Coordinates of C-alpha atoms and ligand atoms in Angstrom, one line a residue:
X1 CA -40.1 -93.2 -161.7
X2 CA -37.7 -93.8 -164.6
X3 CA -39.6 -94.7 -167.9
X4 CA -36.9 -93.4 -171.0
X5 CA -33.9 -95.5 -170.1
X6 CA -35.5 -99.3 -170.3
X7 CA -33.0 -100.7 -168.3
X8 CA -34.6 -98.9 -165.2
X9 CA -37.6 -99.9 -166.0
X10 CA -40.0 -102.2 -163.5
X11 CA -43.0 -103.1 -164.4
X12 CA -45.3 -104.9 -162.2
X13 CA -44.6 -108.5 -164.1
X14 CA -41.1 -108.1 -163.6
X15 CA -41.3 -107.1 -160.4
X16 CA -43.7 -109.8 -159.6
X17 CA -41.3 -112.2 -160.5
X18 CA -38.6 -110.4 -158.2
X19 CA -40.4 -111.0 -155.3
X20 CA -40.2 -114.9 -155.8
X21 CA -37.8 -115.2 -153.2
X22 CA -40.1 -114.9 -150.8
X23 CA -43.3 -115.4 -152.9
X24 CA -44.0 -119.2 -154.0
X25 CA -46.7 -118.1 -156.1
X26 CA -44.3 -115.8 -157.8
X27 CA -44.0 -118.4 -161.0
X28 CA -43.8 -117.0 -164.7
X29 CA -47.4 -119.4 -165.0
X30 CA -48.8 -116.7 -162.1
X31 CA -47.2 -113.8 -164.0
X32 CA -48.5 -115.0 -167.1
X33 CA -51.8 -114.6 -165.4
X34 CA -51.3 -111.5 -163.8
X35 CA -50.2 -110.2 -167.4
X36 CA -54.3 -110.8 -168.3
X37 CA -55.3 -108.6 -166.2
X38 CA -52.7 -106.0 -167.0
X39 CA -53.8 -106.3 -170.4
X40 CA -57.0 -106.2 -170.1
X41 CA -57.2 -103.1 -167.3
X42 CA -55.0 -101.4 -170.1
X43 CA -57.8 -101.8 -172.6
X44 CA -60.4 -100.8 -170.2
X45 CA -58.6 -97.9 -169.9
X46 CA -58.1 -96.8 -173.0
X47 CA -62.1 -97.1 -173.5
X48 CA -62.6 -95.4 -170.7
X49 CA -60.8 -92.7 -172.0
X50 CA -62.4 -92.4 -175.1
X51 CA -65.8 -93.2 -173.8
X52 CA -67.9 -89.9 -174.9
X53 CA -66.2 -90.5 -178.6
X54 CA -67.1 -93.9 -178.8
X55 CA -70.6 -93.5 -177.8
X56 CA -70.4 -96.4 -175.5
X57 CA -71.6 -94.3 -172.0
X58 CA -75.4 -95.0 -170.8
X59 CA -76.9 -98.2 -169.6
X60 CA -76.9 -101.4 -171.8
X61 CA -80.4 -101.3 -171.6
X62 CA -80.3 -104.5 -169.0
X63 CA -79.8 -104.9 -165.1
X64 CA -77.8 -107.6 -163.6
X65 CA -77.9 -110.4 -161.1
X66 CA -78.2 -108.1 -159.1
X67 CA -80.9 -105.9 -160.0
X68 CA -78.7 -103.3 -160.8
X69 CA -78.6 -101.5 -164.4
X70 CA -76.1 -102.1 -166.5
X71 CA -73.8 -99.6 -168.5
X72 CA -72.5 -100.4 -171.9
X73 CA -68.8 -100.0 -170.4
X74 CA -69.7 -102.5 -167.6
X75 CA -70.2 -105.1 -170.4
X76 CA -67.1 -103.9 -172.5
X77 CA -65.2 -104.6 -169.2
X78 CA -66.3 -107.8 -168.1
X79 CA -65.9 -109.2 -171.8
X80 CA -62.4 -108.0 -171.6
X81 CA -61.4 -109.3 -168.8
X82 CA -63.2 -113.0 -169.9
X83 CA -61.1 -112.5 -173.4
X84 CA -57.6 -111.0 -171.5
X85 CA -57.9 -114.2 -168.7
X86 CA -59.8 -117.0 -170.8
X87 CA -56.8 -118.2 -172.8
X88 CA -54.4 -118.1 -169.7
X89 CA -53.8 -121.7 -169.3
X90 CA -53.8 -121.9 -165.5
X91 CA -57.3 -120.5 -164.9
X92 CA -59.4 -122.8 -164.1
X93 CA -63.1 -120.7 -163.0
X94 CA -63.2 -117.1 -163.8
X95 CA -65.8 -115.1 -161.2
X96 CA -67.6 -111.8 -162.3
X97 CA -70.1 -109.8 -160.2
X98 CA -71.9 -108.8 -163.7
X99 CA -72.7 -112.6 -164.3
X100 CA -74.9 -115.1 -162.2
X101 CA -72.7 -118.2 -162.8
X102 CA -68.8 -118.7 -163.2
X103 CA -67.3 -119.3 -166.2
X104 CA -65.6 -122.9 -166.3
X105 CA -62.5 -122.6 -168.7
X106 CA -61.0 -125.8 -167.1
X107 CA -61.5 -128.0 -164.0
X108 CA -58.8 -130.1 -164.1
X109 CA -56.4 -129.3 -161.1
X110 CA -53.1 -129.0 -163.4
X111 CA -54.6 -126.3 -165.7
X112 CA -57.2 -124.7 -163.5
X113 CA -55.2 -124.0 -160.9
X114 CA -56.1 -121.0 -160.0
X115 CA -60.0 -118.5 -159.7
X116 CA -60.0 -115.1 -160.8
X117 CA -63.1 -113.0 -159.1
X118 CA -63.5 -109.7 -160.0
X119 CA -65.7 -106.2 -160.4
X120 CA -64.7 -105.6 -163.7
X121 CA -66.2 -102.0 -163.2
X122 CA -66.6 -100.6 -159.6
X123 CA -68.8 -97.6 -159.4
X124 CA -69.9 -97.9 -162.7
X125 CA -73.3 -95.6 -162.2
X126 CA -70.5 -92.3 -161.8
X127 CA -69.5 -93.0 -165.7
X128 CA -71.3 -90.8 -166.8
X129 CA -70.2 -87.8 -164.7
X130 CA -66.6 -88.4 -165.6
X131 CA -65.9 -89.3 -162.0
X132 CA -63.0 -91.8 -161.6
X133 CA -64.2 -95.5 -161.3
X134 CA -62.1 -99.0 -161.1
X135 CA -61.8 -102.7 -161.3
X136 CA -61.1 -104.7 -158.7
X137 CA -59.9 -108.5 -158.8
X138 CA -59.1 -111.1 -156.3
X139 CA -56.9 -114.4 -157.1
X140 CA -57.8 -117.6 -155.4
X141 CA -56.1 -121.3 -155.7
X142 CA -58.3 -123.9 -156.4
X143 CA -58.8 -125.9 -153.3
X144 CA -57.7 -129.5 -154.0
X145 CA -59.9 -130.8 -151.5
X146 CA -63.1 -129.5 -153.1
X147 CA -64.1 -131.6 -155.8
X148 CA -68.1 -130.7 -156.0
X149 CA -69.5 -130.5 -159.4
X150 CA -71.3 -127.2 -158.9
X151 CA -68.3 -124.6 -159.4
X152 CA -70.0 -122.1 -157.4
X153 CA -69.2 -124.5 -154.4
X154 CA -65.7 -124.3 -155.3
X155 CA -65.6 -120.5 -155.3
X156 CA -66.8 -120.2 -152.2
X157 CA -64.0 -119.7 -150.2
X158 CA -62.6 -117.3 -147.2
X159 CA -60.9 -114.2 -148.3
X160 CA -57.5 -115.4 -146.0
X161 CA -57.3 -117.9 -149.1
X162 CA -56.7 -115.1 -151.5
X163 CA -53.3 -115.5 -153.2
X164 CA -53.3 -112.4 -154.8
X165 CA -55.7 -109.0 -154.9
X166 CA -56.1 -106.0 -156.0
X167 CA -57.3 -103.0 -158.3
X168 CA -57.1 -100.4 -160.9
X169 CA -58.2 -96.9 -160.4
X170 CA -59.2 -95.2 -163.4
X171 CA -58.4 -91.1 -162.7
X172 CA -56.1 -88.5 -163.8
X173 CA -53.4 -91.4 -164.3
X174 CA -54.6 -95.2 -164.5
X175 CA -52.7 -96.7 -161.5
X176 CA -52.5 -100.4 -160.5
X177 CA -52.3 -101.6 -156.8
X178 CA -51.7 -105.1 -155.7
X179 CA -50.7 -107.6 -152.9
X180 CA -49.3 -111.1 -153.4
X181 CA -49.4 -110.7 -149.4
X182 CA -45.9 -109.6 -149.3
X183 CA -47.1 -105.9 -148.8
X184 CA -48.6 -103.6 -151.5
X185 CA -47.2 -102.1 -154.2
X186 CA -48.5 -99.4 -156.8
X187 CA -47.5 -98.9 -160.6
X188 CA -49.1 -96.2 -162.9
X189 CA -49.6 -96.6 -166.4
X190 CA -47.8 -94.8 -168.4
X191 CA -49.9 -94.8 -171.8
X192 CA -46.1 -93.9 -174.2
X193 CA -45.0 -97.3 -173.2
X194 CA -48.2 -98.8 -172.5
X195 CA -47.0 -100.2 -169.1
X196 CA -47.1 -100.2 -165.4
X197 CA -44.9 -98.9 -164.4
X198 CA -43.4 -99.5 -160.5
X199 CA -44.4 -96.0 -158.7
X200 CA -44.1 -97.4 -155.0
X201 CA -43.2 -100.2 -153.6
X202 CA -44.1 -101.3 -150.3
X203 CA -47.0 -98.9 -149.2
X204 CA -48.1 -98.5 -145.6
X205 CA -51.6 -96.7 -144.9
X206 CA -51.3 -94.3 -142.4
X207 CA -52.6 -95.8 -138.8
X208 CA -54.9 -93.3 -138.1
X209 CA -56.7 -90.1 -140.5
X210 CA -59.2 -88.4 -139.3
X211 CA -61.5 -88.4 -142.6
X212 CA -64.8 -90.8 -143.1
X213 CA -66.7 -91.8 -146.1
X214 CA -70.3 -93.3 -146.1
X215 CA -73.2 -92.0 -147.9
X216 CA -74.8 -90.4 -144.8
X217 CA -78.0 -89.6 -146.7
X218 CA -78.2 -93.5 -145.3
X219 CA -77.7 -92.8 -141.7
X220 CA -81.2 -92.9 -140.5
X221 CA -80.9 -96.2 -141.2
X222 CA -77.9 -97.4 -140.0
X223 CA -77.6 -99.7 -136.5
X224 CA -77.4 -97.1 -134.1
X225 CA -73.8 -97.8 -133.0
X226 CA -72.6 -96.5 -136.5
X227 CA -75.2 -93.2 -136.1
X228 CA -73.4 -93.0 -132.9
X229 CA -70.0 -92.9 -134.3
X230 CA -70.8 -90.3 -136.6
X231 CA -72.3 -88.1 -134.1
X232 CA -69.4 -88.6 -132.2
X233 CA -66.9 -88.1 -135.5
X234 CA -68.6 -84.5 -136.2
X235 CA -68.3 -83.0 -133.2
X236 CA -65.7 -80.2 -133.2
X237 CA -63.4 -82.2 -130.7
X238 CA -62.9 -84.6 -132.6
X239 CA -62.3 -83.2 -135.6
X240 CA -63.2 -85.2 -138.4
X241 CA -63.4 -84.3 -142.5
X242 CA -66.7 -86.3 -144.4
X243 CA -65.1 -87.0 -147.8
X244 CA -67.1 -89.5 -150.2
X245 CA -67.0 -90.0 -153.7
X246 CA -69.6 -93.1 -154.2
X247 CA -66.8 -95.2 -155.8
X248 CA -65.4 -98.1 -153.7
X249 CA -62.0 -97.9 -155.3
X250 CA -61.5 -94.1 -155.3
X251 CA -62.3 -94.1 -151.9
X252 CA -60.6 -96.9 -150.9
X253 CA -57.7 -95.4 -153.1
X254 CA -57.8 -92.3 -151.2
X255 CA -57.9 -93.9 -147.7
X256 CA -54.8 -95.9 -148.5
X257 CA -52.8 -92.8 -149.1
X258 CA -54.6 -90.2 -146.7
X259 CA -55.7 -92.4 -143.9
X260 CA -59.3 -92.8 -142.5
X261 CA -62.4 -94.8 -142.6
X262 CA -64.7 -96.4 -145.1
X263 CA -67.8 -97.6 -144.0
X264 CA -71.2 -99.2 -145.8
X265 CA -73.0 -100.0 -143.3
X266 CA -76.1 -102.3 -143.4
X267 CA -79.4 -100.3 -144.3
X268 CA -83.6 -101.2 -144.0
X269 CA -82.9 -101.5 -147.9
X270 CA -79.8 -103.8 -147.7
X271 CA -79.5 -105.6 -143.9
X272 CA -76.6 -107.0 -145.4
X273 CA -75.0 -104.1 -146.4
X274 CA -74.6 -103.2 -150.6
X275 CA -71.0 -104.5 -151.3
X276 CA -69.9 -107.8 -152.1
X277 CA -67.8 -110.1 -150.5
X278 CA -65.7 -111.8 -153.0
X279 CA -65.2 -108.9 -155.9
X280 CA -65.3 -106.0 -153.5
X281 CA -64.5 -106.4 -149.2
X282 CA -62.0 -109.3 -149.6
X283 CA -59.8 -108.3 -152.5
X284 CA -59.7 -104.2 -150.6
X285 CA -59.1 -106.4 -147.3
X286 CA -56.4 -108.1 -148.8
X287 CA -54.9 -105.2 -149.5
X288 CA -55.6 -103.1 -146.7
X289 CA -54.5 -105.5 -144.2
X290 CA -51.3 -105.5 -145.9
X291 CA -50.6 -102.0 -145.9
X292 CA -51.2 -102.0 -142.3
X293 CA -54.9 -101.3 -142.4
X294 CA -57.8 -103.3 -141.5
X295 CA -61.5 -104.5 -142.4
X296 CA -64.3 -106.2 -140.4
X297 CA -67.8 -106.6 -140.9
X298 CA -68.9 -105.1 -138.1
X299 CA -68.6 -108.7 -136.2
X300 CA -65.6 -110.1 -138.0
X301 CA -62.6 -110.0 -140.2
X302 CA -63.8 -109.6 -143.4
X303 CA -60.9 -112.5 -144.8
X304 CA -62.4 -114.4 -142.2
X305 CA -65.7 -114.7 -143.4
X306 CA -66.7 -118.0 -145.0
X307 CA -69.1 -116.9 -147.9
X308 CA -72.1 -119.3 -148.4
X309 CA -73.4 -117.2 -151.7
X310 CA -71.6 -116.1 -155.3
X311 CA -73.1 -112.5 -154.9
X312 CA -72.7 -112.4 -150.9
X313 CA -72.8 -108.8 -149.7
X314 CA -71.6 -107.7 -146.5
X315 CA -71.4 -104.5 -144.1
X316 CA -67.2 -103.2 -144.6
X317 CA -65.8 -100.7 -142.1
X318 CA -62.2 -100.5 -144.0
X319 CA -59.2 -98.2 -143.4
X320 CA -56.7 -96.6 -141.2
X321 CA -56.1 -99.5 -138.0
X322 CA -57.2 -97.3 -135.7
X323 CA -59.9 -95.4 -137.5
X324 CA -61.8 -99.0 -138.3
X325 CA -61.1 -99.9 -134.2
X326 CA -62.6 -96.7 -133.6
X327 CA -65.9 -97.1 -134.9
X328 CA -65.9 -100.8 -133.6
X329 CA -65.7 -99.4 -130.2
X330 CA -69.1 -98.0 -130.7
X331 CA -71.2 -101.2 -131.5
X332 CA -71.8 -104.2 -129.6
X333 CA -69.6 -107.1 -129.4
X334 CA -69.4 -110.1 -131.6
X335 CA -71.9 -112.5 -130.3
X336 CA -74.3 -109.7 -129.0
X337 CA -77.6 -108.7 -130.6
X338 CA -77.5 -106.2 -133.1
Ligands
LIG1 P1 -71.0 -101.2 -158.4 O1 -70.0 -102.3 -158.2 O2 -72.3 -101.8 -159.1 O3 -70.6 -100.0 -159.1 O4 -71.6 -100.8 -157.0 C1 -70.8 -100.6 -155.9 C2 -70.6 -99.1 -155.6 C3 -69.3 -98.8 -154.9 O5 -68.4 -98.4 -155.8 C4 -69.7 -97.7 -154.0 O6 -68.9 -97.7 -152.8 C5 -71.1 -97.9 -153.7 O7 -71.6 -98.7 -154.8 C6 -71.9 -96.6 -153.6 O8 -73.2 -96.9 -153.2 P2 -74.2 -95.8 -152.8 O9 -74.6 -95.1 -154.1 O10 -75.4 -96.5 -152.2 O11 -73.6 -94.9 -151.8
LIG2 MG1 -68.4 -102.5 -157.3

């Protein structure tokens, strides 16, 4: 990574626009976009970073839509994200999993092209033990043929529709990976220039890694294929490392570059598993799949689910290929009773 001599250097704008040879969202009206949520993950960032001096860690004092409490940074980041992507021009519905209805900026087709979903603050309940969190966002198009007057209607679309996805992982460097479904490429901030800046291009996950992360204190309640693959993952021949940090993107981050499994499975307390389709499994699908990983439900492809809720949450096995056909191989078969 070059970042002193200018003429080297790519950040992930420029290099989006590179890509438009094979990309036909690759516009400088996408990048424009794409430079919201730059900007506004570069904020976040910085308040993360400054969070204890600021006096802006704890809860807000409110929970959410869904039921969970809310920290004062989760509110910092999902109004930056609203001010970084609400004067974009070519947003048309922007999607949070802090707020229960989308915000319309525009619904003509020209302008409002395109949806923006996102966490704006995954894992937020570790802020407070200085343990690495993230955002995560998913770009949809608007789909012409949906014209309903409830915008929640026109949100609800499968994650194979994404046009763009990713996240930012806030750790010992702020680092930015995204797909435009032309692979997946990563960037790191470097805070002297205040950019990404291009760290790898082109990032496979390795096909197998024999490492799994679920909160086990869970596994009583699991379907008893997944407490099967477990027992079967611990024993010495098979070799496997339990690694779990209780953030979806560091997690997820670390799968990517190690290999392995992630897996929240459904519980008694949530049958449908904690995580949410549209701002968590489908944007990490998007990007798995494209480094050569994979994600199912359980049942199905995760991209291939058609979500019927906003807030949808769904069970997500998501890693290494062979690590998520692994612990397939232990429950029924689509179509069987679970
Ligand atoms: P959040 O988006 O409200 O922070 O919740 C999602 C988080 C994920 O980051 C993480 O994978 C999961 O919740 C951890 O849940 P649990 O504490 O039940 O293991
Ligand atoms: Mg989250």
């Amino acid at each position: 990574m070059q970042t002193t001599d200018t003429q080297f250097i790519t950040t992930v704008e420029r290099h989006f626009l590179e890509g438009k040879r094979h990309n036909p969202h690759a516009t400088s009206e996408f990048s424009w976009l794409l430079s919201g949520i730059t900007l506004a993950t570069k904020i976040i960032a910085s308040q993360i970073q400054r969070a204890g001096l600021l006096e802006i860690v704890g809860e807000a004092g409110r929970v959410n839509v869904q039921g969970e409490e809310v920290q004062k940074l989760d509110e910092i980041a999902n109004n930056t994200l609203i001010r970084c992507l609400g004067y974009r021009g070519n947003v048309g519905l922007l999607v949070s999993e802090e707020d229960d209805e989308p915000h319309v900026l525009s619904d003509q087709p020209d302008s409002g092209k395109y949806i923006v979903l996102f966490d704006p603050l995954d894992g937020s309940s570790n802020i407070n033990a200085n343990v690495n969190i993230g955002t995560i966002f998913s770009i949809m198009e608007r789909d012409p043929n949906c014209t309903s007057p409830d915008m929640k209607a026109r949100v609800l679309q499968p994650g194979y529709r994404q046009v763009a996805a990713g996240y930012v992982v806030y750790g010992s460097s702020t680092v930015l990976a995204y797909t435009s479904g032309h692979g997946v490429n990563m960037f790191t901030l470097d805070p002297s220039i205040g950019a990404f800046v291009l760290a790898q291009e082109n990032i496979r996950m390795p096909a197998e890694g024999k490492i799994y992360s679920v909160n086990e204190a869970n596994s009583r309640q699991f379907p008893e294929g997944y407490q099967q693959y477990l027992d079967w993952a611990k024993t010495e021949e098979a070799g496997y490392s339990s690694r779990y940090i209780g953030s979806l993107v560091a997690d997820f981050h670390r799968t990517l570059i190690r290999g392995g499994v992630f897996l929240y499975p459904p519980t008694h307390k949530s049958p449908n598993g904690k995580l949410r389709l549209l701002y968590e499994a489908n944007p990490l699908a998007f990007v798995a799949e494209q480094a050569g990983g994979m994600a199912s439900d359980g049942r199905q492809r995760i991209m291939d689910k058609q979500p019927v809720q906003m807030h949808e949450r769904t069970p997500l096995i998501l890693g290494s290929k062979a690590e998520v056909e692994k612990v397939l191989s232990f429950l029924p078969p689509a179509g069987a009773a679970h």
